[in-house]
Short mmCIF file of C-alpha atoms in Angstrom, two decimals:
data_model
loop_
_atom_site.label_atom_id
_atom_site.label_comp_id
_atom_site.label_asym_id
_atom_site.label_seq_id
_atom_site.Cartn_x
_atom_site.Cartn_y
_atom_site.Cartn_z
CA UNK T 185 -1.31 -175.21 -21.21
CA UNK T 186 -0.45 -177.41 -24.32
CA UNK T 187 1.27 -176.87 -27.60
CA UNK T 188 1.61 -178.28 -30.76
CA UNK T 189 5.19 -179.35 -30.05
CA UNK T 190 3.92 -181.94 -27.45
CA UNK T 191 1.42 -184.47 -27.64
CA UNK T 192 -1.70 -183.29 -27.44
CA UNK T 193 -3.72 -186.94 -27.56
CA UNK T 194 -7.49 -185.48 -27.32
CA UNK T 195 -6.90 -183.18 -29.78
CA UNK T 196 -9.02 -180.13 -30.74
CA UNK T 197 -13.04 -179.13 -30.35
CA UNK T 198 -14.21 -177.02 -33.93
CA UNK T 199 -16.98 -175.03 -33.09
CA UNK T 200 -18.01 -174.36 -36.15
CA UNK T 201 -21.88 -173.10 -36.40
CA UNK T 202 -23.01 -174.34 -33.35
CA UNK T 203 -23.58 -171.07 -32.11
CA UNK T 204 -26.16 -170.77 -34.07
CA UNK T 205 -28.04 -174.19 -34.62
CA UNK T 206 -30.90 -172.97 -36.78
CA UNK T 207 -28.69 -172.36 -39.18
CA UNK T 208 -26.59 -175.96 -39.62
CA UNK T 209 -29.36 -177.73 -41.17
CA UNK T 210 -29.37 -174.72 -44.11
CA UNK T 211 -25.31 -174.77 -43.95
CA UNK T 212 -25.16 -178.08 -44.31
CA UNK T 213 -27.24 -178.35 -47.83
CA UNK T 214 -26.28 -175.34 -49.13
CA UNK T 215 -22.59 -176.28 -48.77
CA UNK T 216 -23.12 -180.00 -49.87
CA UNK T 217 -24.39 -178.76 -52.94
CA UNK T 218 -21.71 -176.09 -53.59
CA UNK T 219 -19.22 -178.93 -52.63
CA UNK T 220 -20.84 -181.03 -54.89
CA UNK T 221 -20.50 -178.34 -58.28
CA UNK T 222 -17.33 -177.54 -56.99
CA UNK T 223 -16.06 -181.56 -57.99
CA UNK T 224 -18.34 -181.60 -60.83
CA UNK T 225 -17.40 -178.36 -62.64
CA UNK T 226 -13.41 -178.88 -61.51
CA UNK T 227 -12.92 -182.38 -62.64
CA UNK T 228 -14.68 -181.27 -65.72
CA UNK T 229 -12.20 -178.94 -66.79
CA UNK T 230 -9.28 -181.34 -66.29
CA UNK T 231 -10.97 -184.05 -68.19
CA UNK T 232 -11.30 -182.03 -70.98
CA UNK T 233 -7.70 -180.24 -70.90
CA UNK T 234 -6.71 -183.37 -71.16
CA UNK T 235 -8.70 -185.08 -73.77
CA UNK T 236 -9.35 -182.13 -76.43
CA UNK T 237 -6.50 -180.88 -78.91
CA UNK T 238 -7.92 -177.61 -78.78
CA UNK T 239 -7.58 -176.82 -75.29
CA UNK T 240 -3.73 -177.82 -75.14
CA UNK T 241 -2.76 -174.45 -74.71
CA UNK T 242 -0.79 -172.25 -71.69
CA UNK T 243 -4.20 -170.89 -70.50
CA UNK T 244 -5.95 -174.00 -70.48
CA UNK T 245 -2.53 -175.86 -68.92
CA UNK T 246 -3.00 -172.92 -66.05
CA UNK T 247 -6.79 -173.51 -65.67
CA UNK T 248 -6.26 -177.19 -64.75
CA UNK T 249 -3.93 -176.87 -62.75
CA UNK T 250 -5.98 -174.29 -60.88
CA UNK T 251 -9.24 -176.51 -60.72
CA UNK T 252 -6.68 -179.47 -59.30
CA UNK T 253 -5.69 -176.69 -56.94
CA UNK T 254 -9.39 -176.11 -56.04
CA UNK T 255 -10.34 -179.75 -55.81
CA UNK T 256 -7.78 -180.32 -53.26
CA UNK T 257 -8.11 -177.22 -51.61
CA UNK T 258 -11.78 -177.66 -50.75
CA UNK T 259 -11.50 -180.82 -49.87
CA UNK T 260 -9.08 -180.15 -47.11
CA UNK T 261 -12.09 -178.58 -45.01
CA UNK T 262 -15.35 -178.86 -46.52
CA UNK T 263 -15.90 -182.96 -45.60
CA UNK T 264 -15.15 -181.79 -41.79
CA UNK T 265 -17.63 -178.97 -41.92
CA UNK T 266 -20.29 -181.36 -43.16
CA UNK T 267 -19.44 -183.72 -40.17
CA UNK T 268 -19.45 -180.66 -37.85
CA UNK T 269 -22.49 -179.30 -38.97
CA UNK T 270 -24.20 -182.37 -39.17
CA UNK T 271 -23.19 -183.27 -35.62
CA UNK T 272 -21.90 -186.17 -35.69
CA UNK T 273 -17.96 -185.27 -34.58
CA UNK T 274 -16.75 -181.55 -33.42
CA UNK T 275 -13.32 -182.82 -32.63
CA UNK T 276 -10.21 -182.93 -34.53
CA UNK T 277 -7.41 -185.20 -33.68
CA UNK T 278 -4.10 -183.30 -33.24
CA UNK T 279 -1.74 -184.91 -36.08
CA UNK T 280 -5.62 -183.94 -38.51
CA UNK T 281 -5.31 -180.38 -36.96
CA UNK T 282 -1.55 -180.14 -38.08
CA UNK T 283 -2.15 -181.52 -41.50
CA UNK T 284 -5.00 -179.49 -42.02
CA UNK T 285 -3.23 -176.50 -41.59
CA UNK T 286 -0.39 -177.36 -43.56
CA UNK T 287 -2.37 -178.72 -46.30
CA UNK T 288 -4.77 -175.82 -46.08
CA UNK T 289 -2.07 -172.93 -45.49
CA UNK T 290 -0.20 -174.84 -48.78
CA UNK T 291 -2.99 -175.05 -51.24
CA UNK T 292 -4.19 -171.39 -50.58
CA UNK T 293 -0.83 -170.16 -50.86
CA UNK T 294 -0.12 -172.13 -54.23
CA UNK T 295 -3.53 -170.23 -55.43
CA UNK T 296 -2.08 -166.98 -54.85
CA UNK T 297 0.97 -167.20 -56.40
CA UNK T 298 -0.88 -169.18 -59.33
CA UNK T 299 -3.39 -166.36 -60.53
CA UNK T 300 -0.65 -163.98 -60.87
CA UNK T 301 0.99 -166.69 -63.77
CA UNK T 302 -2.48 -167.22 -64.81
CA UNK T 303 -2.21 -163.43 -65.23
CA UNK T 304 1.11 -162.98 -66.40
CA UNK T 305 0.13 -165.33 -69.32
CA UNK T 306 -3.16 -163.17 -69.92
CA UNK T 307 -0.99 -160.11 -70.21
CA UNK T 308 1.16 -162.05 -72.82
CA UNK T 309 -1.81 -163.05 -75.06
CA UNK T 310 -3.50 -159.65 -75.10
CA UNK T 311 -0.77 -157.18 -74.50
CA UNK T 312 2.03 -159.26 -76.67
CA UNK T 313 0.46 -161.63 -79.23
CA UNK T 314 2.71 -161.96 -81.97
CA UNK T 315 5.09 -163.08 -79.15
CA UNK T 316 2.93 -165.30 -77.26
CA UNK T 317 3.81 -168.43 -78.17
CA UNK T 318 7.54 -167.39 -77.66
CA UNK T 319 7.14 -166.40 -74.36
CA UNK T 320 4.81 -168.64 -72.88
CA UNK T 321 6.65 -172.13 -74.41
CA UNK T 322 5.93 -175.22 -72.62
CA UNK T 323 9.32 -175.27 -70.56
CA UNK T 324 8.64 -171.50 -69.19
CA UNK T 325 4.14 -172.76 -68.17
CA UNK T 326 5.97 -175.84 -66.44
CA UNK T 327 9.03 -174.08 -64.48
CA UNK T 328 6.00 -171.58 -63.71
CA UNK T 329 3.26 -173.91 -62.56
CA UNK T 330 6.28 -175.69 -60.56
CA UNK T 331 7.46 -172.07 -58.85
CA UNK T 332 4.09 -171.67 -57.93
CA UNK T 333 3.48 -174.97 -55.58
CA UNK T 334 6.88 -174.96 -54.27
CA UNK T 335 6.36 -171.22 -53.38
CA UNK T 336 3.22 -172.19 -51.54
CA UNK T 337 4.68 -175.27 -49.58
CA UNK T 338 7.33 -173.24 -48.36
CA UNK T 339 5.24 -170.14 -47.32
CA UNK T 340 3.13 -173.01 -45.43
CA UNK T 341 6.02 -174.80 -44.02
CA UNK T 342 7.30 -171.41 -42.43
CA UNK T 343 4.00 -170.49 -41.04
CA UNK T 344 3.22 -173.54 -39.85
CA UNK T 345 6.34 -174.15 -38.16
CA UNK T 346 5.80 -171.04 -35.79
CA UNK T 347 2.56 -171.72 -34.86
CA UNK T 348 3.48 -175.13 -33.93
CA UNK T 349 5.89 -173.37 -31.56
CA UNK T 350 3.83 -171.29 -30.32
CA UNK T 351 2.08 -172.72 -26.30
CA UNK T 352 -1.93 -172.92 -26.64
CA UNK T 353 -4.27 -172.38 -23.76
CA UNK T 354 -6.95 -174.28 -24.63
CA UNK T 355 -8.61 -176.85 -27.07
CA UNK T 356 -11.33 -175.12 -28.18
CA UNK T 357 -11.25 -174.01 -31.23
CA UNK T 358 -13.91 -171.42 -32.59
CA UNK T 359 -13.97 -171.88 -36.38
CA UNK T 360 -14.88 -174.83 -38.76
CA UNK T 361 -11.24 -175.41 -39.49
CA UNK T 362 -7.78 -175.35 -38.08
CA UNK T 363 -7.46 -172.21 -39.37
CA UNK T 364 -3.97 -169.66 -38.47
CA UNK T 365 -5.74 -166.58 -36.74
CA UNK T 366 -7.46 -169.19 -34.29
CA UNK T 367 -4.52 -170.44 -33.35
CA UNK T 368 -3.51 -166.98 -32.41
CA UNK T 369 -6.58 -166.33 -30.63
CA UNK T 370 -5.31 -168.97 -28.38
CA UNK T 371 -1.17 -168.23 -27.54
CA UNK T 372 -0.63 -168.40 -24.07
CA UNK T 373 2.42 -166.17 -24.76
CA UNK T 374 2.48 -162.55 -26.15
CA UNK T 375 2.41 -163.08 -30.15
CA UNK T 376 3.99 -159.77 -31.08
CA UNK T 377 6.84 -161.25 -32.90
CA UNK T 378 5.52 -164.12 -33.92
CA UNK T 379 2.57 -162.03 -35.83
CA UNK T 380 5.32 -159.86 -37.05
CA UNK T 381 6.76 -162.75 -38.97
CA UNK T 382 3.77 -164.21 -40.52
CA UNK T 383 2.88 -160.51 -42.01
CA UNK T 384 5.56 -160.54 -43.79
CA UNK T 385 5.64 -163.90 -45.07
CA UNK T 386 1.64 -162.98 -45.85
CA UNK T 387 2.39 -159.71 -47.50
CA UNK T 388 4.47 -161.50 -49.93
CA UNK T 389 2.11 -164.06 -50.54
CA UNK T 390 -0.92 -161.88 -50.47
CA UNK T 391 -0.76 -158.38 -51.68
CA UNK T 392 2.46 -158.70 -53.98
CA UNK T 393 0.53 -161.24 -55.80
CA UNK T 394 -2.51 -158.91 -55.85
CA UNK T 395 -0.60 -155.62 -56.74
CA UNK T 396 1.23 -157.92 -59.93
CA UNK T 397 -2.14 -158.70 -61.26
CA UNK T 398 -3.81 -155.58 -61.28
CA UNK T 399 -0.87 -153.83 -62.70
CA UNK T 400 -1.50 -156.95 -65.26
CA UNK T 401 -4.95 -155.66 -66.00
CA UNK T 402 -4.18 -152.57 -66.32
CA UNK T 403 -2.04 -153.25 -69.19
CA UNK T 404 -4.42 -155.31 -70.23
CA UNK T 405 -7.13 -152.75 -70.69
CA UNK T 406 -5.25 -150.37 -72.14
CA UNK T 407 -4.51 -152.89 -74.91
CA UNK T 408 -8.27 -153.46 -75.12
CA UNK T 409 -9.19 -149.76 -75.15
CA UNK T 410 -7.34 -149.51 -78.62
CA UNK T 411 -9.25 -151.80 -79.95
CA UNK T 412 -11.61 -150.52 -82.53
CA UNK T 413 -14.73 -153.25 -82.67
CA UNK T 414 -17.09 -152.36 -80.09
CA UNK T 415 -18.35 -155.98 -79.80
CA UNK T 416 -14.84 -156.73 -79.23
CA UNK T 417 -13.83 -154.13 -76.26
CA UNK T 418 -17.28 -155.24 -74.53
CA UNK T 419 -16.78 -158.72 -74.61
CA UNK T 420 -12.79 -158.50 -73.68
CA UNK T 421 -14.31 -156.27 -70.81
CA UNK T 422 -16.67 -158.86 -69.54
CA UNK T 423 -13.91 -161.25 -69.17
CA UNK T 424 -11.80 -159.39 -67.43
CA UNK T 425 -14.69 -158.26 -65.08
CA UNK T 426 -15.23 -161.71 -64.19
CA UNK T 427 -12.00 -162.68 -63.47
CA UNK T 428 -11.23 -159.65 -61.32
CA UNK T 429 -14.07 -160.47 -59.82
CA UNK T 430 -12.98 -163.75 -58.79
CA UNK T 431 -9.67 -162.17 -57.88
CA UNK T 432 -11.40 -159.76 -55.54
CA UNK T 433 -13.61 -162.28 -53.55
CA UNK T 434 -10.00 -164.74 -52.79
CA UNK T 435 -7.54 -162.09 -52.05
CA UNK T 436 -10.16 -159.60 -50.96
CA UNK T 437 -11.61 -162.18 -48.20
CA UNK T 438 -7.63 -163.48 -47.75
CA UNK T 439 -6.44 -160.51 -47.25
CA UNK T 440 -9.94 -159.71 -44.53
CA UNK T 441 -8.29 -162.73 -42.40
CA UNK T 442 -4.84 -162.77 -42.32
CA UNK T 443 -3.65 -159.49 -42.39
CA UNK T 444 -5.42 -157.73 -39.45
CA UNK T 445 -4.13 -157.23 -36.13
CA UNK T 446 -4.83 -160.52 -34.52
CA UNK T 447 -7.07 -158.48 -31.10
CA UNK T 448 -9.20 -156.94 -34.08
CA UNK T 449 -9.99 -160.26 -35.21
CA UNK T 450 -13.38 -161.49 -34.91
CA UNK T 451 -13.79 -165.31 -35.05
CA UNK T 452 -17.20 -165.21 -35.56
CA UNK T 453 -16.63 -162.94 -38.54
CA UNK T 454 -14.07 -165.22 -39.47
CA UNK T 455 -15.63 -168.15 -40.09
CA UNK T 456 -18.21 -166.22 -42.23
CA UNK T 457 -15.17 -164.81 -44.67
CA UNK T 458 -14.05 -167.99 -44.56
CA UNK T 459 -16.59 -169.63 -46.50
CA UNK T 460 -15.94 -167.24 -49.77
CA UNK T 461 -12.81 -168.25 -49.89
CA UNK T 462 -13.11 -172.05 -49.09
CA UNK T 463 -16.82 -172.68 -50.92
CA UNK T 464 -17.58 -169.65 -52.99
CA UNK T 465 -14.32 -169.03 -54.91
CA UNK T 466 -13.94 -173.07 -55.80
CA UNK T 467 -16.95 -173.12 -57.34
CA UNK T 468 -16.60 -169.38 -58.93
CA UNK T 469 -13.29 -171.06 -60.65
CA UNK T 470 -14.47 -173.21 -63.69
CA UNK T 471 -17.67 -171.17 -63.99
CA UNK T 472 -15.73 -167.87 -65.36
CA UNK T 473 -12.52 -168.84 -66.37
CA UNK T 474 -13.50 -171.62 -68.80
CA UNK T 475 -17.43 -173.00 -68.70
CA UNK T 476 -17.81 -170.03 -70.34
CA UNK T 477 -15.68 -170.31 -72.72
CA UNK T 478 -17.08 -170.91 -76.61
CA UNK T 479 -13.53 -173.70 -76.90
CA UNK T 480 -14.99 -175.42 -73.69
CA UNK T 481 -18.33 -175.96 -74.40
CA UNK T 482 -17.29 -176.92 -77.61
CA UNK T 483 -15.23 -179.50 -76.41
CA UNK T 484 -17.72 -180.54 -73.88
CA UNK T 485 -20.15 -181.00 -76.18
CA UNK T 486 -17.54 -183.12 -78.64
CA UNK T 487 -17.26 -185.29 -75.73
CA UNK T 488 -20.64 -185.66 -74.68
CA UNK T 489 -21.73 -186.37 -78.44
CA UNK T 490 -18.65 -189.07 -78.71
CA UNK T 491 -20.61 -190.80 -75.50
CA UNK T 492 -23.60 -190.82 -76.89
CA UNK T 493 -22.67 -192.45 -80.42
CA UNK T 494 -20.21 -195.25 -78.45
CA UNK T 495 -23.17 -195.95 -75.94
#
């Protein structure tokens, strides 16, 4: 019996695919290249927050902060899949395990709490827009932005604090990641209270956040539906089907994980929801919320042309 509040020197075993070895090799590029768009299209969008006029705006101020958000939160497990699934390490030292879950547990949280100001400041330029720049001045989108990481380090501090109390029999770990329900899987003690704590802390991470924003987009297509240009309702309609969709896929798959009963929880499943919400939402990120966007690709274009004339 060992637990993370002794020293554990040989640390952990990820499992990750190698149940099923015919399908690392197609895991391996497929994620590469997601990983690889995932930098691209993020870093992208902060460049050009950053460099255009245009784009200096509380949507676009929320966007980068999101695709930082994505950046670092794909980063904390997607270069230790590759090495998993490419066989070269399945192990995990024990300080990596804790940090991973912190960091991991931290950066997802932050994401929750961050779409619902993303939005909040949606339902202020479509429901309110004679008021928007009012309401959504520079000191409010900072104190916001700020709420939301501090909200998500402390959610992860919490719930990575009990399971670090918690006594683990084993070191095998059956998922790609150091991932909470895992952890579970392994308690050596009954987990009753322990799981009682962590839905809480979840549902107020999880579906608070997710009840705020659709009651957001409800509002918000009620203001569209009184608009009289079809054009207008159809486009306003697309956007918001995208970004519910995006909405749907995190919290959705979120929601899948960490808020079942932990002996309902399938770790094989698991590590297959997983990947939406580690690879496919990233990458989902820049591609509907802004590459779409006529004021990006304007400004990526201004920027591309302005590199072409210098060179």
């Amino acid at each position: 019996m060992v637990s993370f509040n002794t020293s554990f020197s040989e640390g952990f075993i990820l499992v990750g695919f190698s149940d099923w070895p015919q399908l690392e090799l197609f895991f391996f590029v497929f994620i590469l290249i997601f990983y690889s768009l995932t930098i691209l299209g993020n870093t992208t969008i902060i460049i050009l927050s950053r460099l255009d006029l245009r784009l200096h705006t509380p949507m676009y101020f929320f966007l980068s902060h999101l695709s930082f958000l994505d950046l670092c939160f794909t980063s904390s497990t997607v270069p230790q899949l590759l090495i998993n699934l490419h066989g070269l390490d399945r192990t995990i030292s024990y300080g990596g395990c804790v940090a991973q879950l912190f960091i991991y547990l931290a950066l997802g949280s932050t994401e929750c709490v961050l779409l619902v100001v993303m939005a909040i400041d949606r339902y202020a330029a479509v429901c309110r827009p004679l008021h928007y720049t009012t309401i959504m001045h520079p000191c409010l989108c900072q104190t916001m932005a700020i709420a939301s990481w501090l909200g998500g380090f402390v959610n992860s501090l919490i719930q990575t604090g009990l399971v670090m109390a918690m006594p683990l029999c084993g070191y095998r770990l059956n998922h790609f990641f150091c991932e909470m329900p895992v952890f579970l899987k392994l308690a050596c003690e009954d987990t009753e209270g322990t799981e009682a704590k962590m839905f809480v802390a979840r549902v107020i991470i999880l579906v608070v956040p997710a009840a705020l924003i659709l009651v957001s987009y409800v509002h918000i297509v009620r203001a569209v539906l009184r608009v009289k240009s079809m054009a207008g309702r159809r486009k306003a309609f697309g956007t918001c089907g995208s970004h519910l969709l995006v909405v749907f896929l995190f919290y959705g798959s979120a929601i899948y994980t960490y808020l079942q009963p932990i002996h309902s929880y399938s770790e094989s499943e698991g590590k297959f929801v997983a990947l939406f919400y580690t690879i496919v939402t990233p990458i989902l990120n820049p591609l509907i919320y802004t590459l779409r966007n006529k004021d990006v690709k304007g400004a990526l274009w201004k920027v591309l042309m302005r590199g072409r004339d210098s060179g």
